[in-house]
Coordinates of C-alpha atoms in Angstrom, one line a residue:
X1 CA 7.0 -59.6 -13.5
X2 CA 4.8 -58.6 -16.5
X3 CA 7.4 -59.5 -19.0
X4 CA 7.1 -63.4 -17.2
X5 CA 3.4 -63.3 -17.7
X6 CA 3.2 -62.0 -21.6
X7 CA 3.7 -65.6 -23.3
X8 CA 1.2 -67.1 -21.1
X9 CA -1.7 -64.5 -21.8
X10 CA -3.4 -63.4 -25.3
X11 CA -2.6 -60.3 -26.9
X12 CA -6.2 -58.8 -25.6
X13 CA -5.3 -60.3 -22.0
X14 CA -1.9 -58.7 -22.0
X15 CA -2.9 -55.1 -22.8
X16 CA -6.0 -55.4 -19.6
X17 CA -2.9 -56.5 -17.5
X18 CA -0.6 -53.8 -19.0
X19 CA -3.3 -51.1 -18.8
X20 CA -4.7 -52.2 -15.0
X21 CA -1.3 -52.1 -13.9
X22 CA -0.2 -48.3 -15.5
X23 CA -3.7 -47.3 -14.2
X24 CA -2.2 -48.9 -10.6
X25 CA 0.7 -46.8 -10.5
X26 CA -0.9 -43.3 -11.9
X27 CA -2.7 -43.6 -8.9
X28 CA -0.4 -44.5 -6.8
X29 CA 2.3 -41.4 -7.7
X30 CA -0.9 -39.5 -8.1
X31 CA -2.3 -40.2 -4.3
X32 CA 1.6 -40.2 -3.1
X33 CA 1.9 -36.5 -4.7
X34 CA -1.1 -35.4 -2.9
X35 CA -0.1 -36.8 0.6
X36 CA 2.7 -34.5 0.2
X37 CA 1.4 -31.6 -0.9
X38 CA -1.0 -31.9 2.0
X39 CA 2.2 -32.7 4.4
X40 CA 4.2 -29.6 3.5
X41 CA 0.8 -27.7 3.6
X42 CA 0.3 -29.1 7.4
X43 CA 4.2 -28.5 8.3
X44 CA 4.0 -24.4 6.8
X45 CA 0.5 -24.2 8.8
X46 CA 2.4 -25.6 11.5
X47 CA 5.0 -23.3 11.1
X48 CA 2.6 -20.1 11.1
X49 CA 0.8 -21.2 14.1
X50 CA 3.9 -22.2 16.2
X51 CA 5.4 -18.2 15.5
X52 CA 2.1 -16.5 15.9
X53 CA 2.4 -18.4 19.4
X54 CA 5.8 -17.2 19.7
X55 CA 4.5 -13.7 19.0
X56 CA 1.6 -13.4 21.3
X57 CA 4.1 -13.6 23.6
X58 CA 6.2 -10.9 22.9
X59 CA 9.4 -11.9 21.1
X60 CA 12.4 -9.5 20.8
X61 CA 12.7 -7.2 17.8
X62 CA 16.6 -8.6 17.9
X63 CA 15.9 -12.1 17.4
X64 CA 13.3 -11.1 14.9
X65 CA 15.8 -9.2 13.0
X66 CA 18.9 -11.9 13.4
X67 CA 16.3 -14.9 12.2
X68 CA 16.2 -16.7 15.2
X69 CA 13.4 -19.1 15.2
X70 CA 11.7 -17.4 12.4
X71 CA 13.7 -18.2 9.1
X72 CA 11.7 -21.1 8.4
X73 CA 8.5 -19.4 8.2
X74 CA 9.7 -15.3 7.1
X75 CA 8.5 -16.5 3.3
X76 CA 7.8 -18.9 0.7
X77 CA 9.4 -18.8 -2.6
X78 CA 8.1 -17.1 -5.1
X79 CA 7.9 -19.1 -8.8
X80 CA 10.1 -18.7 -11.4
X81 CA 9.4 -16.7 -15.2
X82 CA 7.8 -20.0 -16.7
X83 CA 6.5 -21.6 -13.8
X84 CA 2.8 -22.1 -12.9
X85 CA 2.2 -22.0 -8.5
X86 CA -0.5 -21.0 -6.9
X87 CA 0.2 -18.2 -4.7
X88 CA -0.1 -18.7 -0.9
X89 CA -3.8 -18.8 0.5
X90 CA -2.8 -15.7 2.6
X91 CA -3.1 -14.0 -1.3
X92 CA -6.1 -14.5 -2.3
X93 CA -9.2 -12.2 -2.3
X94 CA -12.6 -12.2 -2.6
X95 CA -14.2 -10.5 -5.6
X96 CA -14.9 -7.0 -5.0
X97 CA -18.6 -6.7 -4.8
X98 CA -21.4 -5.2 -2.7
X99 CA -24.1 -2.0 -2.5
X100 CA -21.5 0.5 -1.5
X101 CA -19.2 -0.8 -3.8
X102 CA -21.6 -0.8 -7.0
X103 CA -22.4 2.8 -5.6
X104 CA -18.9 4.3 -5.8
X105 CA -18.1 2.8 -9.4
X106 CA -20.8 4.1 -10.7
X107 CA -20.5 7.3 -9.5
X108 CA -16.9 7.4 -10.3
X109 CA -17.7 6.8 -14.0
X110 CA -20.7 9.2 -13.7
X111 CA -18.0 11.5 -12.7
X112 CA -15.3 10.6 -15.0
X113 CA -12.9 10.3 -12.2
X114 CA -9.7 8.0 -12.0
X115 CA -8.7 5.7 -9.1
X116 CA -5.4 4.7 -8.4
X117 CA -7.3 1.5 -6.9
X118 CA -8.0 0.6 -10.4
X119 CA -5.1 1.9 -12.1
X120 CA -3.3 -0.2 -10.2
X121 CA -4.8 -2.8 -9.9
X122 CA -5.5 -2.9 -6.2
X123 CA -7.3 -6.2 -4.5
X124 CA -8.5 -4.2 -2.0
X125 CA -11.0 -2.5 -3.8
X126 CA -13.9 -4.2 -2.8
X127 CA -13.0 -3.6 0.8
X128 CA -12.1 0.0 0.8
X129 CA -14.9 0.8 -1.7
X130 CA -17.4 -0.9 0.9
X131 CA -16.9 0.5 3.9
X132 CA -17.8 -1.1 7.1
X133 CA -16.0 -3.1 10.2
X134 CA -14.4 -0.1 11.5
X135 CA -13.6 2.4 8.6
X136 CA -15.4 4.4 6.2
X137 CA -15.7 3.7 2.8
X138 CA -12.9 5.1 0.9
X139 CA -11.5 5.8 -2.6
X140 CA -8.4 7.2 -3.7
X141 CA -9.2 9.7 -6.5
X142 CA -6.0 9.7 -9.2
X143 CA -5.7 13.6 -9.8
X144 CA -3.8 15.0 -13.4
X145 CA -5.0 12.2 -15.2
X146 CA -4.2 8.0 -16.0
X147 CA -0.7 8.6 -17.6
X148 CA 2.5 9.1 -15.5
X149 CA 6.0 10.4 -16.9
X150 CA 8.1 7.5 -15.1
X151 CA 7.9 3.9 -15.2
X152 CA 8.5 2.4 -12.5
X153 CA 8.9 -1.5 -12.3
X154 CA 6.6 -2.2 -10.0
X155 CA 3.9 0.0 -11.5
X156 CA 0.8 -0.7 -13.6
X157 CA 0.1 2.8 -14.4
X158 CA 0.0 4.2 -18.2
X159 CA 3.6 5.9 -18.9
X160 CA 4.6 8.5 -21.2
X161 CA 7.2 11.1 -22.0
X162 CA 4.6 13.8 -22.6
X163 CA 0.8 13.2 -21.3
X164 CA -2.1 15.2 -22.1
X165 CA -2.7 18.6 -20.7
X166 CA -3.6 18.5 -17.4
X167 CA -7.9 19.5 -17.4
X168 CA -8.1 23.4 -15.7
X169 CA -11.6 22.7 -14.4
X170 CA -10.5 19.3 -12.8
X171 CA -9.7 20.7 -9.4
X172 CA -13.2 22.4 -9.3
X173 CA -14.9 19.3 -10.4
X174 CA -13.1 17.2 -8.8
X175 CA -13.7 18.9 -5.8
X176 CA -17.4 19.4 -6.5
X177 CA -18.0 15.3 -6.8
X178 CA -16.2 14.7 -3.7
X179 CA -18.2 17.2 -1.4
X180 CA -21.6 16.0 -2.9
X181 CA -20.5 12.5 -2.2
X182 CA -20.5 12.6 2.0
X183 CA -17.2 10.9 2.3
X184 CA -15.7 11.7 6.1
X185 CA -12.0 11.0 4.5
X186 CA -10.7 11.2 1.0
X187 CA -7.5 10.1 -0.7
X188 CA -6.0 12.4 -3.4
X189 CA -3.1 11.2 -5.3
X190 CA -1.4 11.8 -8.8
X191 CA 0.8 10.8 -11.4
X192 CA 4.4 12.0 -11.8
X193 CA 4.4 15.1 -14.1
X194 CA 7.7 16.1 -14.8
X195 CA 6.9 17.5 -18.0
X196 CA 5.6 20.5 -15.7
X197 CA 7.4 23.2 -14.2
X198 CA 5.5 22.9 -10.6
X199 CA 5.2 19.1 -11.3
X200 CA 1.4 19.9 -10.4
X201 CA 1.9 21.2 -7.4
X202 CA -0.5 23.9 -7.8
X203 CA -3.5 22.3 -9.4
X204 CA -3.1 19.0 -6.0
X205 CA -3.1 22.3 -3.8
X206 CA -6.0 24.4 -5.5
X207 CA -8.4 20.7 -5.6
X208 CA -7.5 20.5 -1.7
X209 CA -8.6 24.2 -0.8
X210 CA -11.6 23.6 -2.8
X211 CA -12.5 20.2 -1.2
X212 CA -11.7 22.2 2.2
X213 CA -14.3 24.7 1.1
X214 CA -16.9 23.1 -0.2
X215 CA -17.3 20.6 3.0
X216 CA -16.5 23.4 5.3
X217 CA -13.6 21.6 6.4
X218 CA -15.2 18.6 7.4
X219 CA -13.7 16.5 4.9
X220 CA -10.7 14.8 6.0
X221 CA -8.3 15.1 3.3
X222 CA -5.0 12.7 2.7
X223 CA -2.8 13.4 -0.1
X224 CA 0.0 10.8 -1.7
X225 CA 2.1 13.0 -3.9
X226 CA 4.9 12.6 -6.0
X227 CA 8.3 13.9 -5.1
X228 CA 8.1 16.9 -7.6
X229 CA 12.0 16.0 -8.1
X230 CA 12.6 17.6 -4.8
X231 CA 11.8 20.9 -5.6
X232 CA 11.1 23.3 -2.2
X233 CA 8.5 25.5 -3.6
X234 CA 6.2 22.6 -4.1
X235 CA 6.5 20.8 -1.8
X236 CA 5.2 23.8 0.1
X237 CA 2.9 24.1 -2.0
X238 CA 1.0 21.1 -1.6
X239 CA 1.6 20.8 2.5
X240 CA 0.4 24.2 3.2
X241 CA -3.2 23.4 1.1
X242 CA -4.6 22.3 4.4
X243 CA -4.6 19.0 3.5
X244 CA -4.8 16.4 6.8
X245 CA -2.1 13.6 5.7
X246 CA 1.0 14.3 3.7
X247 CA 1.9 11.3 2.4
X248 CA 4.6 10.5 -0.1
X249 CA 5.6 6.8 -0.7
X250 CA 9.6 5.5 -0.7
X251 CA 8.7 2.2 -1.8
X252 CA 11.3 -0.2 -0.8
X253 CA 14.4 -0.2 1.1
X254 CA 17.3 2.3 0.5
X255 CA 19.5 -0.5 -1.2
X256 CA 17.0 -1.4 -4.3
X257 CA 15.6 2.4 -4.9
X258 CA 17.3 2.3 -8.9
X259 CA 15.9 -1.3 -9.4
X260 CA 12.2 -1.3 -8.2
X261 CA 11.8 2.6 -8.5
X262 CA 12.4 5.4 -12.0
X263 CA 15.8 6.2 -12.2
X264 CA 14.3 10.1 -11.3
X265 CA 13.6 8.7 -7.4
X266 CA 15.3 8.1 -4.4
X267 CA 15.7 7.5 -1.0
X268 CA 17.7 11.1 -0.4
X269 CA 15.0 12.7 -2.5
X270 CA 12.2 10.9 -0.9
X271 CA 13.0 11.9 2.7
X272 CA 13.6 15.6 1.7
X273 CA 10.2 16.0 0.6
X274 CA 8.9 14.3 3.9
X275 CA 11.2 16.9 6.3
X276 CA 9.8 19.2 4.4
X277 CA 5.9 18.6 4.5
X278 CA 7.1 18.5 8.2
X279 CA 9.0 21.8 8.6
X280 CA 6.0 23.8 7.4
X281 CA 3.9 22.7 10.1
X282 CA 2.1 18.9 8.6
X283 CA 1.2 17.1 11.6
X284 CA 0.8 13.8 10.1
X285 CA 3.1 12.6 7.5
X286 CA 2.9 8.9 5.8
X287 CA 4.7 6.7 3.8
X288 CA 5.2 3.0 2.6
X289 CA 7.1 0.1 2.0
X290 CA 6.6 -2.8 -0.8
X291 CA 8.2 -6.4 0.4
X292 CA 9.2 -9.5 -1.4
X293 CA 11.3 -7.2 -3.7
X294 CA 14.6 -8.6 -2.2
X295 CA 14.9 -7.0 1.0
X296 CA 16.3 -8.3 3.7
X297 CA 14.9 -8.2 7.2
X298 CA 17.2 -5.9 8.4
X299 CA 17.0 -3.4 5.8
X300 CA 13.6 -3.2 7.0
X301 CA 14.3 -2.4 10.4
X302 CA 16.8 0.0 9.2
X303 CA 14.3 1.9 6.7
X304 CA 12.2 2.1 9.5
X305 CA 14.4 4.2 11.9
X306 CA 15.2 6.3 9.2
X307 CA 12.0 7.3 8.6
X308 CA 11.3 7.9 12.1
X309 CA 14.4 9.7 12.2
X310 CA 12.9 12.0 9.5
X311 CA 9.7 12.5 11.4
X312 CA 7.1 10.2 9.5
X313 CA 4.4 9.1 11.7
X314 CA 2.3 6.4 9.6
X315 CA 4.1 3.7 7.9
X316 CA 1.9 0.8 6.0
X317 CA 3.9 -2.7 4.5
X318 CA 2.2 -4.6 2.0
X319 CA 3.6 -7.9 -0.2
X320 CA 4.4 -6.8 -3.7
X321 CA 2.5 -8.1 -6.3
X322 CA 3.2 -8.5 -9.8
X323 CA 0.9 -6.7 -12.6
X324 CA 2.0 -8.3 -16.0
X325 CA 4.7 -10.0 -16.3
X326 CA 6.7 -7.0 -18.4
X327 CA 7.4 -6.0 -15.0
X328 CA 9.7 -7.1 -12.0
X329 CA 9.6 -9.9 -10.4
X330 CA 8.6 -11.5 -7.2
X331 CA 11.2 -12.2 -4.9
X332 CA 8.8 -13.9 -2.5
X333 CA 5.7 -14.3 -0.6
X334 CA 6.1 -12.9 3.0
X335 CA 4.3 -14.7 5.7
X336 CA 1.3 -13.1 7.3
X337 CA 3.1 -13.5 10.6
X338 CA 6.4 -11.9 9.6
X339 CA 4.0 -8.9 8.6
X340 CA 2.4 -9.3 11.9
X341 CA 6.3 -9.1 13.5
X342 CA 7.4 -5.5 11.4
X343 CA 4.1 -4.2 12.5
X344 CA 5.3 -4.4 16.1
X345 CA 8.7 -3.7 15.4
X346 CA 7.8 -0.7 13.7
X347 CA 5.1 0.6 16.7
X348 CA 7.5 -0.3 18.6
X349 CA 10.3 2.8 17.2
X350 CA 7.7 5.4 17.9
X351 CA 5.0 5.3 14.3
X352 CA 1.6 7.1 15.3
X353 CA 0.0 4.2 13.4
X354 CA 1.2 1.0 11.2
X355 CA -0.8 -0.9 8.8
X356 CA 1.1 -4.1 8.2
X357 CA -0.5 -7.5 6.0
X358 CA 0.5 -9.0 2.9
X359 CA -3.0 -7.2 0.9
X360 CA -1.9 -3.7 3.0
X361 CA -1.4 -1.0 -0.1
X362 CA -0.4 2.4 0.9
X363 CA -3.8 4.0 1.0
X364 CA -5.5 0.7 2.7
X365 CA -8.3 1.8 4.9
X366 CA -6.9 4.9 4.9
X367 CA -10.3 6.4 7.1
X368 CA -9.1 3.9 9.8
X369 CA -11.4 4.6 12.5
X370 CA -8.5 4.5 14.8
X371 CA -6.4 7.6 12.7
X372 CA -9.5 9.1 11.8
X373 CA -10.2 10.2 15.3
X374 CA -6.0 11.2 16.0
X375 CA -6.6 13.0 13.3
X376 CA -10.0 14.7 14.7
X377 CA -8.5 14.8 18.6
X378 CA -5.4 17.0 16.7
X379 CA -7.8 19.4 15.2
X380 CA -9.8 19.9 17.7
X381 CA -6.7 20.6 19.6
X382 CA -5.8 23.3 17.2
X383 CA -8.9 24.8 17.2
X384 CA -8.8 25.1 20.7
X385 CA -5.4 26.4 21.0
X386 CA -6.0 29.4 18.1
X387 CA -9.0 29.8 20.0
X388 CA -7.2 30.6 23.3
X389 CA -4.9 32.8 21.5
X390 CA -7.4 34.8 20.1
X391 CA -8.8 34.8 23.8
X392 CA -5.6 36.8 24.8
X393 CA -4.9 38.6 22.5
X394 CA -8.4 40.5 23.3
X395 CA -7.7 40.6 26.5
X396 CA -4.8 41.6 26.1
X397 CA -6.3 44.5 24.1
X398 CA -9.1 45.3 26.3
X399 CA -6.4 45.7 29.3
X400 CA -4.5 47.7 27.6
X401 CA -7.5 49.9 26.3
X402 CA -8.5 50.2 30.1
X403 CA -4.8 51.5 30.8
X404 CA -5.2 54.3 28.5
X405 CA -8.6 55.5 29.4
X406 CA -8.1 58.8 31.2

């Protein structure tokens, strides 16, 4: 049509047509581009409301397992190496902020103490770190420094073959900070340290006794160890400290242990140190599980009754994210709802508590008002029962005293 129109019109005529009509169909692709972004935005909100329907009204951990009904909204596609998408609005998260949370970095670096929530990266900071709606503001405290001996390829954490000394006065300081700080529930973790014979078992278990100490055991007290390459002795170690929570993480499902975790870790490995925490008399042990690594759904279920099977109480799922991209990849973006859906599969196998959302990390609200007070209501029940056996053994004494009086 334009072509018809050039020898009638003037060279200054012909480029306004030729411009007004490129302008015309910019806008056109532009506006029909956007209609369908917002039409495949409608039909996956669509999608999430129709299950979340589904799953207020109980659906079967079967059909959740076989994809029935749910395979069109489990997970969106994660982008490629080069690609530039904007993750799912489910992912993003408000910029940590906020009294409490001003409070506890500042004190941290008045301190010089690590976090794991920064290490790593964590988006949760801002919510742990400031407390409120329900749980107690929390920080994870990164024991035996910032520089691991494994790299894992999920992991943001500084690796090396040989890291600094570990710091002898760092369980007393450490410690020290914590008990002047009026937490009600802490969260020690470490690094890997193979390079040491114990893998630093002893110096977790001495800055637990003296935490223990110093708040007169009022402190609840959750420790996420490594797996101290299986070794017995300490393990022990470590779950005889008094600590509250033993928890020690797997990671992923048994299938992609060598590609997501160091070849040093696995599933076998992993499970043996949470039998043992629980042989030697742990009530509560913990672990959890990174998705949209390239699980499937049923591996899930699986790892779950495993763990069960091994006695672990508190399970947590979060969506893996990537840290740089140097490390692995993004398989995809599970669904809030299909998080929603594991979380009821999993309380329903028997788990004393389940934290389960794409932003969940492994010590997410750890002080949970909800496991705070099992963890109080099994104390107390301790107490009680040393208590009463104290009780008979005196009475046992004084009746037998009585028997031997002439």
């Amino acid at each position: 049509m334009l072509s018809r129109l050039a020898p009638l019109l003037g060279p200054l005529q012909w480029c306004n047509v030729a411009a007004a009509a490129q302008h015309a169909l910019h806008t056109s692709v532009a506006a029909a581009q956007a209609e369908a972004a917002v039409a495949q935005q409608s039909n996956v909100q669509d999608a999430l409301d129709a299950l979340r329907k589904r799953m207020a009204q109980g659906p079967e951990l079967g059909d959740f397992v076989t994809g029935k009904d749910l395979t069109d909204v489990y997970s969106l596609e994660a982008p490629g190496y080069k690609e530039r998408k904007r993750k799912p609005d489910w992912m993003k998260r408000v910029i940590p902020g906020g009294d409490k949370y001003a409070d506890i970095k500042a004190k941290l670096r008045e301190l010089k103490l690590h976090t794991v929530c920064e290490e790593a990266r964590c988006p949760n900071m801002g919510e742990c770190w400031g407390g409120g709606d329900g749980h107690t503001a929390t920080a994870t405290i990164m024991l035996m420094g910032d520089t691991c001996t494994r790299g894992c390829r999920f992991c943001a954490v500084k690796t090396s073959r040989a890291p600094p000394p570990l710091d002898p006065m760092e369980p007393e300081n450490v410690s020290k900070a914590i008990a002047a700080w009026g937490l009600d529930y802490v969260v020690l973790t470490s690094v890997d340290r193979d390079d040491l014979p114990d893998g630093g078992a002893a110096h977790i278990a001495q800055t637990i006794r003296l935490l223990k100490e110093k708040t007169v055991g009022r402190i609840l007290v959750e420790a996420l160890v490594p797996d101290f390459q299986g070794n017995l002795g300490s393990i022990q170690q470590v779950a005889t400290s008094g600590l509250d929570v033993f928890a020690h993480n797997v990671e992923t499902v048994p299938r992609l242990q060598s590609a997501v975790r160091d070849r040093r870790a696995n599933w076998e490995q992993s499970l043996h140190v949470l039998r043992a925490a629980k042989e030697v008399g742990v009530q509560v042990t913990k672990t959890s599980i990174m998705l949209g690594c390239g699980e499937q759904k049923d591996e899930v279920i699986e790892a779950f009754k495993l763990l069960r099977g091994s006695g672990v109480d508190v399970v947590t799922l979060g969506q893996y994210m990537r840290p740089t991209k140097k490390h692995m990849a993004v398989s995809e973006f599970v669904t809030p709802a299909a998080f929603e859906a594991y979380g009821k599969a999993a309380e329903q196998l028997g788990f004393l508590y389940v934290a389960s959302g794409p932003m969940v990390r492994s010590s997410y609200r750890a002080g949970e008002l909800y496991l705070k007070n099992v963890l109080q209501g099994r104390r107390q029940q301790q107490q009680q029962q040393q208590q009463g056996s104290s009780s008979s053994s005196i009475e046992d004494g004084g009746t037998a005293a009585a028997a031997a009086a002439p």
